[in-house]
CSV table of C-alpha atoms in Angstrom, one decimal:
chain,number,residue,atom,x,y,z
A,12,MET,CA,12.7,1.9,12.3
A,13,GLN,CA,12.8,0.0,15.2
A,14,ARG,CA,14.7,-3.9,14.4
A,15,ARG,CA,12.0,-6.3,15.7
A,16,ASN,CA,11.6,-8.3,12.2
A,17,PRO,CA,14.6,-9.6,11.1
A,18,VAL,CA,12.9,-10.2,7.6
A,19,LEU,CA,11.7,-6.6,7.4
A,20,TYR,CA,14.8,-5.2,8.3
A,21,GLU,CA,17.0,-7.4,6.1
A,22,ALA,CA,14.0,-6.3,3.3
A,23,VAL,CA,14.7,-2.7,3.9
A,24,LEU,CA,18.4,-2.8,3.8
A,25,LEU,CA,18.7,-4.8,0.8
A,26,SER,CA,16.2,-2.7,-1.0
A,27,GLU,CA,18.2,0.4,-0.1
A,28,LYS,CA,21.3,-1.3,-1.3
A,29,LYS,CA,19.8,-2.5,-5.1
A,30,TYR,CA,18.6,1.0,-5.2
A,31,ARG,CA,22.2,2.6,-4.6
A,32,ARG,CA,23.4,0.0,-7.0
A,33,GLU,CA,20.9,0.5,-10.0
A,34,LYS,CA,19.5,3.7,-9.7
A,35,ALA,CA,16.0,2.5,-10.1
A,36,GLY,CA,13.5,4.5,-7.8
A,37,ILE,CA,11.0,1.3,-7.6
A,38,TRP,CA,14.0,-0.1,-5.3
A,39,ARG,CA,13.8,3.0,-3.2
A,40,ALA,CA,9.5,3.5,-3.4
A,41,VAL,CA,9.5,-0.4,-1.7
A,42,ALA,CA,11.9,0.5,1.4
A,43,GLU,CA,9.9,3.8,1.8
A,44,ILE,CA,6.8,1.5,2.1
A,45,LEU,CA,8.3,-1.2,4.1
A,46,GLU,CA,9.4,1.8,6.7
A,47,ARG,CA,6.0,3.0,7.4
A,48,PRO,CA,4.4,1.7,10.9
A,49,ARG,CA,2.6,-1.4,11.1
A,50,ARG,CA,-0.7,-0.2,10.9
A,51,ARG,CA,0.1,1.4,7.7
A,52,ARG,CA,1.3,-2.0,6.5
A,53,VAL,CA,0.3,-3.1,3.2
A,54,ALA,CA,-2.4,-6.1,2.7
A,55,VAL,CA,-3.3,-7.1,-1.1
A,56,ASN,CA,-5.9,-9.4,-2.5
A,57,LEU,CA,-5.5,-11.2,-5.2
A,58,GLY,CA,-8.2,-10.0,-7.2
A,59,ARG,CA,-6.2,-7.2,-7.4
A,60,ILE,CA,-3.3,-8.6,-8.5
A,61,ALA,CA,-5.0,-10.2,-11.1
A,62,ARG,CA,-6.4,-7.0,-12.2
A,63,TYR,CA,-2.9,-4.9,-12.6
A,64,VAL,CA,-0.5,-7.8,-13.8
A,65,ASP,CA,-0.2,-8.6,-17.5
A,66,GLY,CA,2.2,-10.9,-19.3
A,67,ASP,CA,5.6,-11.4,-17.8
A,68,LYS,CA,5.4,-8.4,-15.5
A,69,VAL,CA,6.0,-9.1,-12.0
A,70,ALA,CA,3.5,-8.2,-9.0
A,71,VAL,CA,6.0,-6.5,-6.3
A,72,VAL,CA,3.6,-6.3,-2.7
A,73,PRO,CA,5.5,-4.7,0.4
A,74,GLY,CA,3.8,-6.3,3.2
A,75,LYS,CA,1.4,-9.3,2.9
A,76,VAL,CA,-0.9,-10.9,-0.1
A,77,LEU,CA,-4.0,-12.2,1.2
A,78,GLY,CA,-6.4,-15.2,-0.7
A,79,SER,CA,-9.4,-13.4,-1.9
A,80,GLY,CA,-10.2,-13.3,-5.3
A,81,ARG,CA,-9.6,-15.3,-8.0
A,82,LEU,CA,-6.4,-15.9,-10.6
A,83,ASN,CA,-7.2,-16.9,-14.0
A,84,LYS,CA,-3.7,-16.8,-15.1
A,85,PRO,CA,-0.4,-17.5,-14.0
A,86,VAL,CA,1.5,-14.6,-12.5
A,87,THR,CA,4.7,-13.9,-10.2
A,88,VAL,CA,4.7,-12.4,-7.3
A,89,ALA,CA,7.0,-11.2,-4.5
A,90,ALA,CA,6.3,-10.2,-1.4
A,91,LEU,CA,7.3,-9.6,2.3
A,92,SER,CA,4.8,-12.8,3.3
A,93,PHE,CA,1.9,-14.4,1.7
A,94,THR,CA,-1.1,-16.1,3.6
A,95,GLY,CA,-1.5,-20.4,3.3
A,96,GLN,CA,-4.6,-19.8,0.7
A,97,ALA,CA,-3.1,-16.8,-1.3
A,98,GLU,CA,0.1,-18.9,-2.0
A,99,ARG,CA,-2.0,-22.1,-3.0
A,100,LYS,CA,-4.2,-20.1,-5.5
A,101,ILE,CA,-1.1,-18.6,-6.8
A,102,ARG,CA,0.5,-22.0,-7.4
A,103,GLU,CA,-2.9,-23.9,-8.8
A,104,ALA,CA,-3.5,-21.0,-11.4
A,105,GLY,CA,0.9,-22.0,-12.3
A,106,GLY,CA,2.5,-18.8,-11.0
A,107,ARG,CA,5.2,-18.0,-8.8
A,108,CYS,CA,5.5,-16.8,-5.6
A,109,LEU,CA,8.8,-14.9,-4.1
A,110,THR,CA,9.9,-13.5,-1.1
A,111,LEU,CA,11.5,-9.7,-1.4
A,112,ARG,CA,14.7,-11.3,-1.2
A,113,GLU,CA,14.5,-13.7,-3.7
A,114,LEU,CA,13.2,-10.7,-6.0
A,115,MET,CA,15.9,-8.1,-5.1
A,116,GLU,CA,18.6,-11.4,-5.7
A,117,GLY,CA,17.2,-12.5,-8.9
A,118,GLU,CA,18.3,-10.4,-12.3
A,119,TYR,CA,14.4,-8.8,-12.7
A,120,LYS,CA,14.5,-5.2,-15.1
A,121,PRO,CA,12.6,-2.9,-13.1
A,122,SER,CA,10.3,-1.9,-15.9
A,123,ASN,CA,9.0,-5.4,-15.4
A,124,LEU,CA,8.2,-4.5,-11.6
A,125,ILE,CA,4.7,-3.4,-10.7
A,126,ILE,CA,4.2,-2.0,-7.3
A,127,ILE,CA,0.6,-2.8,-5.8
A,128,GLY,CA,-0.2,-1.6,-2.7
């Protein structure tokens, strides 16, 4: 992987490190998705997040969150990046926006994480 984006590179390293420490396959999957070429990078609309995330689950988007769609419930979303509109809509619904670094440094159970993308 070429190291042109320091945020992306750091997210991959942290994800692989967390996988080795916890042996939870979700972190390995996140690292593999992040290592894809730019043309295959994940972009997810809020409508899809609202459809698949319930209750205390955390949506993990190894890519960019876009602002199309509605959120009717508070949702915690961790992503590589957010558009301004997506971040605003998540906060207005009472949810939280996390970077992948914040997610990995926090104490979230792998069973409460859902990869969307």
